[in-house]
Amino acid sequence: MQRPAPANLPPLSPAALEHSGAAAAHLRAAIASNGGWLPFDHWMAEALYAPGLGYYAAGNVKLADADDGGKTPAGDFVTAPQLTPLFARTLARQAAEVLRQTDTHTVLEFGAGTGALAEGVLRELDSLGLAGTRYLILEVSADLRARQAERLAAFGDRVQWLDALPNAFSGCVLANEVLDAMPVSLFAWSDAGQVQERGVAVDADGGFTWEDRPAPAALAAAVAARMPALPGYVSEINLQGEAWIAAMGNWLERGAALLVDYGFPRSEYYHPQRAGGTLMCHLRHHAHGDPFTAPGLQDITAHVDFTAMAEAALEAGMQVLGYTSQARFLMNAGLMDLLAGLDPSDAQAYAQAVAPVQKLLSEAEMGELFKVLAIGRGMTAPLSGFSRGDRLGKL
């Protein structure tokens, strides 16, 4: 049995409901095989990545196009590269600094989505005199990988796909909305001030339900090191993201990684008033907080604790090069110069080009919620994206 969907979600087709039913059956089997309870990070991993069933592994249309003719676009959410090519062009300018400073010639993107970011970055790098740059992509979704290959076919063998992390890499790493999609552990502070791990069980009707158990020692220690005991407080911790950053310290020999995502420094992430955590789901452009709705059909995300990611980089022997809001980063890195190059004589075309930029920069939308963290190794000069408004001191 499926639990009722949150109000105001769009209706789903019979085929979508059938797929979600199969995904739910898979999740129930995973819970049963683990003794009737599954830690949430394991449940989230299966809901998102189970072969043929998980959200990122089932061939669903996940990312929307910005220009939908005034109708609701396909997919479940819109990312910055879909909003405007100016995002990719600006990011490319920062990537060019990294490549030139380290005398390297390769970009590695994690989770390349529709390929819009890769296409924009490559075209801008070409215009900046870096036409020999190679572009590597590590993509877990076979569906998105196929879409990327079609979109990027014109670049020939300059674009290559990896099946695993490289053993060694020098160049610029791009990760736009990657950390937020990594499975997170959920925790809750009990009335007695003990850390509980939140997991998923199956109720009497066959639906999914929350169940808390005493947290393993490592998880309890990690939580207690980051915040005081607040009975009733529920939140997340992205240990997989931290491990990913730590692993980067093993293979990034020279260069920098630009990590773009929504999140906060730790003092804001675990603020007493954020007592319900940041877990968020996206289904057909509707955001809600119930991960048990339509498993296999919706994205499940959590905001990023950027302090934790910076600490993981330092512990792995890397540099923390800068941290600021997306708005400040884009303006520092050259977005305003690109806007100045647009032709305002065609008022309609100019307005269409400028409108999505306002969404990228607005404090009420993506400009403040999204942050950019740069980490690296062997970098010898500051990056222009952090020349003003760097917030490293707030991490």
mmCIF file of C-alpha atoms in Angstrom:
data_model
loop_
_atom_site.group_PDB
_atom_site.id
_atom_site.type_symbol
_atom_site.label_atom_id
_atom_site.label_comp_id
_atom_site.label_asym_id
_atom_site.label_seq_id
_atom_site.Cartn_x
_atom_site.Cartn_y
_atom_site.Cartn_z
ATOM 1 C CA MET A 1 0.000 0.000 0.000
ATOM 2 C CA GLN A 2 1.234 3.513 -0.846
ATOM 3 C CA ARG A 3 0.861 6.257 1.724
ATOM 4 C CA PRO A 4 -1.214 9.276 0.654
ATOM 5 C CA ALA A 5 0.721 11.862 -1.308
ATOM 6 C CA PRO A 6 1.212 15.355 0.121
ATOM 7 C CA ALA A 7 -1.409 17.843 -0.985
ATOM 8 C CA ASN A 8 -1.081 19.718 -4.284
ATOM 9 C CA LEU A 9 1.179 17.199 -5.988
ATOM 10 C CA PRO A 10 0.368 16.552 -9.669
ATOM 11 C CA PRO A 11 -1.400 13.346 -10.727
ATOM 12 C CA LEU A 12 0.827 10.528 -11.959
ATOM 13 C CA SER A 13 0.253 8.377 -15.028
ATOM 14 C CA PRO A 14 -0.584 4.676 -14.705
ATOM 15 C CA ALA A 15 2.888 3.816 -16.028
ATOM 16 C CA ALA A 16 4.523 6.069 -13.448
ATOM 17 C CA LEU A 17 2.455 4.556 -10.660
ATOM 18 C CA GLU A 18 3.382 1.062 -11.831
ATOM 19 C CA HIS A 19 7.066 1.963 -11.780
ATOM 20 C CA SER A 20 6.757 3.514 -8.328
ATOM 21 C CA GLY A 21 5.016 0.376 -7.093
ATOM 22 C CA ALA A 22 7.944 -1.725 -8.324
ATOM 23 C CA ALA A 23 10.416 0.635 -6.641
ATOM 24 C CA ALA A 24 8.427 0.456 -3.399
ATOM 25 C CA ALA A 25 8.444 -3.351 -3.543
ATOM 26 C CA HIS A 26 12.226 -3.271 -3.982
ATOM 27 C CA LEU A 27 12.564 -0.972 -0.969
ATOM 28 C CA ARG A 28 10.341 -3.203 1.169
ATOM 29 C CA ALA A 29 12.505 -6.177 0.211
ATOM 30 C CA ALA A 30 15.645 -4.245 1.167
ATOM 31 C CA ILE A 31 14.123 -3.430 4.556
ATOM 32 C CA ALA A 32 13.113 -7.052 5.104
ATOM 33 C CA SER A 33 16.582 -8.320 4.205
ATOM 34 C CA ASN A 34 18.048 -5.991 6.828
ATOM 35 C CA GLY A 35 15.883 -7.299 9.628
ATOM 36 C CA GLY A 36 12.915 -4.963 9.191
ATOM 37 C CA TRP A 37 14.740 -1.656 9.483
ATOM 38 C CA LEU A 38 16.982 0.237 7.069
ATOM 39 C CA PRO A 39 19.084 3.303 7.964
ATOM 40 C CA PHE A 40 17.806 6.241 5.962
ATOM 41 C CA ASP A 41 21.024 6.723 3.985
ATOM 42 C CA HIS A 42 20.693 3.140 2.721
ATOM 43 C CA TRP A 43 17.001 3.682 1.940
ATOM 44 C CA MET A 44 17.791 6.927 0.101
ATOM 45 C CA ALA A 45 20.549 5.231 -1.898
ATOM 46 C CA GLU A 46 18.138 2.538 -3.067
ATOM 47 C CA ALA A 47 15.360 5.049 -3.821
ATOM 48 C CA LEU A 48 17.706 7.111 -5.980
ATOM 49 C CA TYR A 49 20.185 4.648 -7.452
ATOM 50 C CA ALA A 50 18.779 1.091 -7.484
ATOM 51 C CA PRO A 51 19.423 -0.235 -11.040
ATOM 52 C CA GLY A 52 16.349 0.152 -13.225
ATOM 53 C CA LEU A 53 14.210 1.413 -10.341
ATOM 54 C CA GLY A 54 15.882 4.308 -8.546
ATOM 55 C CA TYR A 55 15.176 7.888 -9.518
ATOM 56 C CA TYR A 56 18.557 8.414 -11.169
ATOM 57 C CA ALA A 57 18.770 4.938 -12.684
ATOM 58 C CA ALA A 58 15.352 4.367 -14.253
ATOM 59 C CA GLY A 59 15.316 6.530 -17.361
ATOM 60 C CA ASN A 60 12.908 9.168 -16.075
ATOM 61 C CA VAL A 61 13.096 12.714 -17.438
ATOM 62 C CA LYS A 62 14.626 14.460 -14.459
ATOM 63 C CA LEU A 63 15.887 17.859 -15.517
ATOM 64 C CA ALA A 64 13.698 20.509 -17.084
ATOM 65 C CA ASP A 65 14.468 22.848 -19.916
ATOM 66 C CA ALA A 66 14.125 26.524 -19.097
ATOM 67 C CA ASP A 67 12.223 27.486 -22.227
ATOM 68 C CA ASP A 68 8.940 25.616 -22.030
ATOM 69 C CA GLY A 69 6.798 27.966 -24.100
ATOM 70 C CA GLY A 70 4.988 29.175 -21.023
ATOM 71 C CA LYS A 71 3.873 25.713 -19.983
ATOM 72 C CA THR A 72 5.113 23.636 -17.083
ATOM 73 C CA PRO A 73 8.413 22.145 -18.289
ATOM 74 C CA ALA A 74 9.148 18.455 -18.289
ATOM 75 C CA GLY A 75 11.165 16.881 -15.512
ATOM 76 C CA ASP A 76 11.156 17.544 -11.792
ATOM 77 C CA PHE A 77 13.368 20.596 -11.298
ATOM 78 C CA VAL A 78 15.413 23.197 -13.157
ATOM 79 C CA THR A 79 19.149 23.638 -12.554
ATOM 80 C CA ALA A 80 21.237 26.724 -13.282
ATOM 81 C CA PRO A 81 22.719 25.398 -16.568
ATOM 82 C CA GLN A 82 19.174 24.901 -17.889
ATOM 83 C CA LEU A 83 18.162 28.426 -16.916
ATOM 84 C CA THR A 84 20.745 30.247 -19.001
ATOM 85 C CA PRO A 85 23.956 29.489 -20.905
ATOM 86 C CA LEU A 86 25.520 32.443 -19.108
ATOM 87 C CA PHE A 87 25.933 30.268 -16.008
ATOM 88 C CA ALA A 88 28.144 27.797 -17.880
ATOM 89 C CA ARG A 89 30.060 30.577 -19.620
ATOM 90 C CA THR A 90 30.823 32.254 -16.287
ATOM 91 C CA LEU A 91 31.872 28.973 -14.673
ATOM 92 C CA ALA A 92 34.114 28.345 -17.684
ATOM 93 C CA ARG A 93 35.935 31.615 -17.030
ATOM 94 C CA GLN A 94 36.771 30.437 -13.524
ATOM 95 C CA ALA A 95 37.758 27.009 -14.853
ATOM 96 C CA ALA A 96 40.060 28.716 -17.361
ATOM 97 C CA GLU A 97 41.881 30.412 -14.478
ATOM 98 C CA VAL A 98 42.430 27.045 -12.821
ATOM 99 C CA LEU A 99 43.698 25.446 -16.030
ATOM 100 C CA ARG A 100 46.074 28.288 -16.822
ATOM 101 C CA GLN A 101 47.386 28.595 -13.279
ATOM 102 C CA THR A 102 48.194 24.889 -13.107
ATOM 103 C CA ASP A 103 49.165 24.436 -16.771
ATOM 104 C CA THR A 104 46.590 21.661 -17.164
ATOM 105 C CA HIS A 105 44.147 20.889 -19.962
ATOM 106 C CA THR A 106 41.309 18.783 -18.554
ATOM 107 C CA VAL A 107 37.944 19.414 -16.927
ATOM 108 C CA LEU A 108 36.160 16.676 -14.971
ATOM 109 C CA GLU A 109 32.452 17.123 -14.299
ATOM 110 C CA PHE A 110 30.464 15.004 -11.859
ATOM 111 C CA GLY A 111 26.782 14.477 -12.605
ATOM 112 C CA ALA A 112 26.571 16.351 -15.904
ATOM 113 C CA GLY A 113 22.766 16.344 -16.147
ATOM 114 C CA THR A 114 21.545 17.100 -19.660
ATOM 115 C CA GLY A 115 25.037 18.128 -20.786
ATOM 116 C CA ALA A 116 24.105 21.824 -20.844
ATOM 117 C CA LEU A 117 26.910 22.810 -18.486
ATOM 118 C CA ALA A 118 29.492 20.790 -20.404
ATOM 119 C CA GLU A 119 28.415 22.279 -23.719
ATOM 120 C CA GLY A 120 28.524 25.845 -22.409
ATOM 121 C CA VAL A 121 31.861 25.388 -20.663
ATOM 122 C CA LEU A 122 33.505 23.858 -23.723
ATOM 123 C CA ARG A 123 32.258 26.586 -26.052
ATOM 124 C CA GLU A 124 33.429 29.323 -23.716
ATOM 125 C CA LEU A 125 36.817 27.685 -23.175
ATOM 126 C CA ASP A 126 37.201 27.557 -26.953
ATOM 127 C CA SER A 127 36.459 31.279 -27.180
ATOM 128 C CA LEU A 128 39.035 31.927 -24.443
ATOM 129 C CA GLY A 129 41.781 30.204 -26.427
ATOM 130 C CA LEU A 130 41.630 26.836 -24.638
ATOM 131 C CA ALA A 131 40.288 24.789 -27.534
ATOM 132 C CA GLY A 132 42.482 21.819 -26.671
ATOM 133 C CA THR A 133 40.744 21.231 -23.341
ATOM 134 C CA ARG A 134 39.482 17.691 -22.741
ATOM 135 C CA TYR A 135 36.218 17.152 -20.868
ATOM 136 C CA LEU A 136 35.652 14.082 -18.708
ATOM 137 C CA ILE A 137 32.250 13.184 -17.253
ATOM 138 C CA LEU A 138 31.410 10.775 -14.460
ATOM 139 C CA GLU A 139 27.661 10.089 -14.650
ATOM 140 C CA VAL A 140 25.776 7.380 -12.721
ATOM 141 C CA SER A 141 22.554 7.665 -14.766
ATOM 142 C CA ALA A 142 22.579 5.726 -18.027
ATOM 143 C CA ASP A 143 19.622 7.810 -19.236
ATOM 144 C CA LEU A 144 21.383 11.120 -18.633
ATOM 145 C CA ARG A 145 24.633 9.765 -20.034
ATOM 146 C CA ALA A 146 22.850 8.997 -23.310
ATOM 147 C CA ARG A 147 21.384 12.500 -23.422
ATOM 148 C CA GLN A 148 24.797 13.981 -22.757
ATOM 149 C CA ALA A 149 26.383 11.940 -25.529
ATOM 150 C CA GLU A 150 23.798 13.189 -28.024
ATOM 151 C CA ARG A 151 24.159 16.809 -26.976
ATOM 152 C CA LEU A 152 27.953 16.773 -26.939
ATOM 153 C CA ALA A 153 28.518 14.713 -30.095
ATOM 154 C CA ALA A 154 29.888 17.748 -31.963
ATOM 155 C CA PHE A 155 32.915 17.831 -29.647
ATOM 156 C CA GLY A 156 33.994 14.349 -30.706
ATOM 157 C CA ASP A 157 36.569 12.564 -28.590
ATOM 158 C CA ARG A 158 37.311 15.709 -26.565
ATOM 159 C CA VAL A 159 34.460 14.482 -24.341
ATOM 160 C CA GLN A 160 34.848 11.121 -22.617
ATOM 161 C CA TRP A 161 32.863 9.322 -19.937
ATOM 162 C CA LEU A 162 34.413 7.624 -16.925
ATOM 163 C CA ASP A 163 32.978 4.594 -15.154
ATOM 164 C CA ALA A 164 34.870 5.191 -11.909
ATOM 165 C CA LEU A 165 36.895 7.806 -10.077
ATOM 166 C CA PRO A 166 40.283 8.486 -11.667
ATOM 167 C CA ASN A 167 43.404 7.225 -9.972
ATOM 168 C CA ALA A 168 45.071 10.564 -10.660
ATOM 169 C CA PHE A 169 43.804 13.837 -12.091
ATOM 170 C CA SER A 170 45.118 17.333 -12.736
ATOM 171 C CA GLY A 171 42.843 20.120 -13.923
ATOM 172 C CA CYS A 172 39.492 21.612 -12.940
ATOM 173 C CA VAL A 173 36.693 19.621 -11.280
ATOM 174 C CA LEU A 174 33.080 20.815 -11.597
ATOM 175 C CA ALA A 175 30.267 19.558 -9.374
ATOM 176 C CA ASN A 176 26.992 21.450 -9.735
ATOM 177 C CA GLU A 177 24.283 20.114 -7.397
ATOM 178 C CA VAL A 178 26.139 16.872 -6.723
ATOM 179 C CA LEU A 179 26.625 16.890 -2.960
ATOM 180 C CA ASP A 180 22.920 17.483 -2.274
ATOM 181 C CA ALA A 181 21.991 14.241 -4.046
ATOM 182 C CA MET A 182 24.314 12.035 -1.989
ATOM 183 C CA PRO A 183 22.522 9.801 0.550
ATOM 184 C CA VAL A 184 22.490 11.345 4.006
ATOM 185 C CA SER A 185 22.101 9.876 7.477
ATOM 186 C CA LEU A 186 19.197 11.232 9.509
ATOM 187 C CA PHE A 187 19.487 11.699 13.249
ATOM 188 C CA ALA A 188 17.280 12.838 16.103
ATOM 189 C CA TRP A 189 18.161 13.920 19.630
ATOM 190 C CA SER A 190 16.134 11.998 22.214
ATOM 191 C CA ASP A 191 14.600 13.563 25.325
ATOM 192 C CA ALA A 192 17.500 12.012 27.263
ATOM 193 C CA GLY A 193 20.055 13.825 25.072
ATOM 194 C CA GLN A 194 21.121 10.724 23.123
ATOM 195 C CA VAL A 195 21.658 10.617 19.358
ATOM 196 C CA GLN A 196 19.180 8.369 17.572
ATOM 197 C CA GLU A 197 19.595 7.233 13.982
ATOM 198 C CA ARG A 198 16.431 7.561 11.938
ATOM 199 C CA GLY A 199 15.625 4.642 9.703
ATOM 200 C CA VAL A 200 12.751 3.286 7.651
ATOM 201 C CA ALA A 201 10.465 0.369 8.484
ATOM 202 C CA VAL A 202 7.283 -1.037 6.933
ATOM 203 C CA ASP A 203 3.996 -0.471 8.729
ATOM 204 C CA ALA A 204 1.051 -2.862 9.020
ATOM 205 C CA ASP A 205 -0.439 -1.571 5.764
ATOM 206 C CA GLY A 206 2.763 -2.075 3.779
ATOM 207 C CA GLY A 207 3.684 1.605 3.728
ATOM 208 C CA PHE A 208 6.940 3.161 4.886
ATOM 209 C CA THR A 209 7.311 4.662 8.338
ATOM 210 C CA TRP A 210 10.041 6.279 10.425
ATOM 211 C CA GLU A 211 11.690 4.361 13.242
ATOM 212 C CA ASP A 212 14.516 5.651 15.433
ATOM 213 C CA ARG A 213 17.199 3.471 16.997
ATOM 214 C CA PRO A 214 20.298 4.288 19.063
ATOM 215 C CA ALA A 215 22.923 5.660 16.688
ATOM 216 C CA PRO A 216 26.146 3.718 16.125
ATOM 217 C CA ALA A 217 29.058 5.170 18.077
ATOM 218 C CA ALA A 218 30.712 6.770 15.044
ATOM 219 C CA LEU A 219 27.538 8.536 13.943
ATOM 220 C CA ALA A 220 26.726 9.678 17.481
ATOM 221 C CA ALA A 221 30.227 11.084 17.914
ATOM 222 C CA ALA A 222 30.095 12.911 14.574
ATOM 223 C CA VAL A 223 26.766 14.534 15.455
ATOM 224 C CA ALA A 224 27.808 15.458 18.991
ATOM 225 C CA ALA A 225 30.951 17.125 17.654
ATOM 226 C CA ARG A 226 28.865 19.443 15.463
ATOM 227 C CA MET A 227 26.022 20.611 17.657
ATOM 228 C CA PRO A 228 24.748 20.580 21.240
ATOM 229 C CA ALA A 229 22.087 18.124 22.391
ATOM 230 C CA LEU A 230 18.667 19.557 21.529
ATOM 231 C CA PRO A 231 15.885 17.097 22.445
ATOM 232 C CA GLY A 232 13.459 16.672 19.564
ATOM 233 C CA TYR A 233 15.868 18.131 17.013
ATOM 234 C CA VAL A 234 15.996 16.226 13.683
ATOM 235 C CA SER A 235 18.558 16.825 10.943
ATOM 236 C CA GLU A 236 21.000 15.209 8.538
ATOM 237 C CA ILE A 237 24.699 14.543 8.228
ATOM 238 C CA ASN A 238 26.312 13.854 4.848
ATOM 239 C CA LEU A 239 29.121 11.468 5.709
ATOM 240 C CA GLN A 240 29.162 10.131 2.142
ATOM 241 C CA GLY A 241 29.785 13.629 0.826
ATOM 242 C CA GLU A 242 32.636 14.084 3.268
ATOM 243 C CA ALA A 243 34.096 10.741 2.194
ATOM 244 C CA TRP A 244 33.858 11.842 -1.454
ATOM 245 C CA ILE A 245 35.814 14.993 -0.636
ATOM 246 C CA ALA A 246 38.364 12.956 1.330
ATOM 247 C CA ALA A 247 38.794 10.596 -1.625
ATOM 248 C CA MET A 248 39.419 13.590 -3.876
ATOM 249 C CA GLY A 249 42.480 14.247 -1.767
ATOM 250 C CA ASN A 250 43.854 10.937 -3.027
ATOM 251 C CA TRP A 251 43.385 11.558 -6.760
ATOM 252 C CA LEU A 252 43.475 15.354 -7.271
ATOM 253 C CA GLU A 253 47.172 15.967 -7.829
ATOM 254 C CA ARG A 254 46.998 19.556 -9.072
ATOM 255 C CA GLY A 255 44.104 21.883 -9.731
ATOM 256 C CA ALA A 256 40.838 22.918 -8.116
ATOM 257 C CA ALA A 257 37.280 21.710 -7.637
ATOM 258 C CA LEU A 258 34.354 24.130 -7.864
ATOM 259 C CA LEU A 259 31.450 22.806 -5.787
ATOM 260 C CA VAL A 260 28.133 24.589 -6.396
ATOM 261 C CA ASP A 261 25.177 23.631 -4.214
ATOM 262 C CA TYR A 262 22.575 24.892 -1.812
ATOM 263 C CA GLY A 263 23.484 24.899 1.842
ATOM 264 C CA PHE A 264 24.938 26.744 4.798
ATOM 265 C CA PRO A 265 27.948 26.908 7.094
ATOM 266 C CA ARG A 266 27.572 24.650 10.123
ATOM 267 C CA SER A 267 26.430 27.413 12.484
ATOM 268 C CA GLU A 268 23.416 27.999 10.247
ATOM 269 C CA TYR A 269 22.878 24.377 9.244
ATOM 270 C CA TYR A 270 22.410 23.203 12.825
ATOM 271 C CA HIS A 271 20.789 26.379 14.057
ATOM 272 C CA PRO A 272 18.314 25.680 16.878
ATOM 273 C CA GLN A 273 15.482 27.073 14.792
ATOM 274 C CA ARG A 274 16.171 24.615 11.953
ATOM 275 C CA ALA A 275 14.838 21.793 14.088
ATOM 276 C CA GLY A 276 13.290 19.764 11.266
ATOM 277 C CA GLY A 277 16.363 19.447 9.069
ATOM 278 C CA THR A 278 16.621 20.265 5.373
ATOM 279 C CA LEU A 279 15.422 17.085 3.630
ATOM 280 C CA MET A 280 13.533 18.049 0.468
ATOM 281 C CA CYS A 281 11.896 16.161 -2.396
ATOM 282 C CA HIS A 282 11.106 17.305 -5.946
ATOM 283 C CA LEU A 283 8.340 15.799 -8.048
ATOM 284 C CA ARG A 284 7.155 17.432 -11.283
ATOM 285 C CA HIS A 285 8.291 20.886 -10.111
ATOM 286 C CA HIS A 286 6.623 20.523 -6.731
ATOM 287 C CA ALA A 287 8.843 20.632 -3.649
ATOM 288 C CA HIS A 288 7.749 18.850 -0.471
ATOM 289 C CA GLY A 289 9.236 17.072 2.523
ATOM 290 C CA ASP A 290 7.980 13.476 2.309
ATOM 291 C CA PRO A 291 10.591 11.054 0.906
ATOM 292 C CA PHE A 292 8.114 8.170 1.030
ATOM 293 C CA THR A 293 5.909 9.647 -1.696
ATOM 294 C CA ALA A 294 6.236 8.040 -5.142
ATOM 295 C CA PRO A 295 9.560 6.239 -4.578
ATOM 296 C CA GLY A 296 11.560 5.959 -7.770
ATOM 297 C CA LEU A 297 9.811 8.989 -9.297
ATOM 298 C CA GLN A 298 11.038 11.883 -7.177
ATOM 299 C CA ASP A 299 14.365 13.376 -6.290
ATOM 300 C CA ILE A 300 15.405 13.376 -2.629
ATOM 301 C CA THR A 301 17.967 15.922 -1.476
ATOM 302 C CA ALA A 302 19.436 17.608 1.590
ATOM 303 C CA HIS A 303 21.238 20.920 1.929
ATOM 304 C CA VAL A 304 25.023 20.901 2.273
ATOM 305 C CA ASP A 305 27.005 21.580 5.446
ATOM 306 C CA PHE A 306 29.833 23.482 3.763
ATOM 307 C CA THR A 307 31.873 23.606 6.955
ATOM 308 C CA ALA A 308 31.989 19.804 6.942
ATOM 309 C CA MET A 309 33.101 19.736 3.305
ATOM 310 C CA ALA A 310 35.845 22.304 3.926
ATOM 311 C CA GLU A 311 37.073 20.349 6.958
ATOM 312 C CA ALA A 312 37.149 17.146 4.915
ATOM 313 C CA ALA A 313 39.247 18.891 2.269
ATOM 314 C CA LEU A 314 41.747 20.186 4.817
ATOM 315 C CA GLU A 315 42.027 16.783 6.484
ATOM 316 C CA ALA A 316 42.752 15.285 3.052
ATOM 317 C CA GLY A 317 45.651 17.687 2.561
ATOM 318 C CA MET A 318 43.900 20.035 0.136
ATOM 319 C CA GLN A 319 43.560 23.803 0.132
ATOM 320 C CA VAL A 320 40.284 25.583 0.811
ATOM 321 C CA LEU A 321 40.454 28.337 -1.784
ATOM 322 C CA GLY A 322 37.218 30.228 -1.326
ATOM 323 C CA TYR A 323 33.603 30.144 -0.200
ATOM 324 C CA THR A 324 30.883 32.608 -1.126
ATOM 325 C CA SER A 325 27.325 32.947 -2.369
ATOM 326 C CA GLN A 326 26.481 31.975 -5.931
ATOM 327 C CA ALA A 327 25.511 35.579 -6.711
ATOM 328 C CA ARG A 328 28.809 36.994 -5.513
ATOM 329 C CA PHE A 329 30.818 34.242 -7.220
ATOM 330 C CA LEU A 330 29.132 34.747 -10.592
ATOM 331 C CA MET A 331 29.542 38.519 -10.468
ATOM 332 C CA ASN A 332 33.205 38.190 -9.476
ATOM 333 C CA ALA A 333 33.910 35.585 -12.155
ATOM 334 C CA GLY A 334 32.665 37.666 -15.077
ATOM 335 C CA LEU A 335 28.903 37.336 -15.416
ATOM 336 C CA MET A 336 28.411 41.103 -15.571
ATOM 337 C CA ASP A 337 30.931 41.364 -18.417
ATOM 338 C CA LEU A 338 29.015 38.715 -20.327
ATOM 339 C CA LEU A 339 25.757 40.575 -19.736
ATOM 340 C CA ALA A 340 27.353 43.770 -20.991
ATOM 341 C CA GLY A 341 28.137 41.979 -24.229
ATOM 342 C CA LEU A 342 24.468 41.311 -24.987
ATOM 343 C CA ASP A 343 22.745 43.441 -27.602
ATOM 344 C CA PRO A 344 19.965 45.479 -25.939
ATOM 345 C CA SER A 345 18.548 46.696 -29.266
ATOM 346 C CA ASP A 346 16.320 43.615 -29.492
ATOM 347 C CA ALA A 347 14.299 44.311 -26.371
ATOM 348 C CA GLN A 348 12.476 40.971 -26.331
ATOM 349 C CA ALA A 349 15.594 38.844 -26.802
ATOM 350 C CA TYR A 350 17.472 40.925 -24.272
ATOM 351 C CA ALA A 351 14.715 40.526 -21.676
ATOM 352 C CA GLN A 352 14.631 36.753 -22.243
ATOM 353 C CA ALA A 353 18.393 36.599 -21.691
ATOM 354 C CA VAL A 354 18.378 38.755 -18.566
ATOM 355 C CA ALA A 355 15.353 37.287 -16.752
ATOM 356 C CA PRO A 356 16.984 33.956 -15.782
ATOM 357 C CA VAL A 357 20.115 35.788 -14.647
ATOM 358 C CA GLN A 358 17.989 37.593 -12.096
ATOM 359 C CA LYS A 359 16.965 34.200 -10.712
ATOM 360 C CA LEU A 360 20.617 33.171 -10.424
ATOM 361 C CA LEU A 361 21.514 36.355 -8.552
ATOM 362 C CA SER A 362 18.427 37.154 -6.501
ATOM 363 C CA GLU A 363 18.784 36.702 -2.754
ATOM 364 C CA ALA A 364 15.162 35.533 -2.725
ATOM 365 C CA GLU A 365 15.908 32.713 -5.180
ATOM 366 C CA MET A 366 19.230 31.035 -6.033
ATOM 367 C CA GLY A 367 21.667 33.867 -5.416
ATOM 368 C CA GLU A 368 21.990 33.463 -1.654
ATOM 369 C CA LEU A 369 20.782 29.916 -0.993
ATOM 370 C CA PHE A 370 23.353 28.475 -3.414
ATOM 371 C CA LYS A 371 27.002 28.692 -2.433
ATOM 372 C CA VAL A 372 30.294 27.979 -4.176
ATOM 373 C CA LEU A 373 33.157 26.239 -2.374
ATOM 374 C CA ALA A 374 36.540 25.908 -4.071
ATOM 375 C CA ILE A 375 39.086 23.362 -2.887
ATOM 376 C CA GLY A 376 42.281 22.227 -4.534
ATOM 377 C CA ARG A 377 45.938 21.404 -4.509
ATOM 378 C CA GLY A 378 48.925 23.188 -5.995
ATOM 379 C CA MET A 379 47.081 26.478 -6.543
ATOM 380 C CA THR A 380 49.347 29.502 -6.116
ATOM 381 C CA ALA A 381 47.102 32.526 -6.755
ATOM 382 C CA PRO A 382 43.612 33.574 -5.606
ATOM 383 C CA LEU A 383 40.640 32.778 -7.836
ATOM 384 C CA SER A 384 38.678 35.753 -9.166
ATOM 385 C CA GLY A 385 35.343 34.193 -8.189
ATOM 386 C CA PHE A 386 36.191 34.903 -4.547
ATOM 387 C CA SER A 387 37.887 38.281 -4.992
ATOM 388 C CA ARG A 388 35.045 40.074 -3.182
ATOM 389 C CA GLY A 389 32.665 38.760 -0.570
ATOM 390 C CA ASP A 390 34.669 35.658 0.357
ATOM 391 C CA ARG A 391 33.054 34.018 3.406
ATOM 392 C CA LEU A 392 35.794 31.614 4.434
ATOM 393 C CA GLY A 393 35.791 33.230 7.849
ATOM 394 C CA LYS A 394 32.199 32.098 8.389
ATOM 395 C CA LEU A 395 32.964 28.419 7.849
#
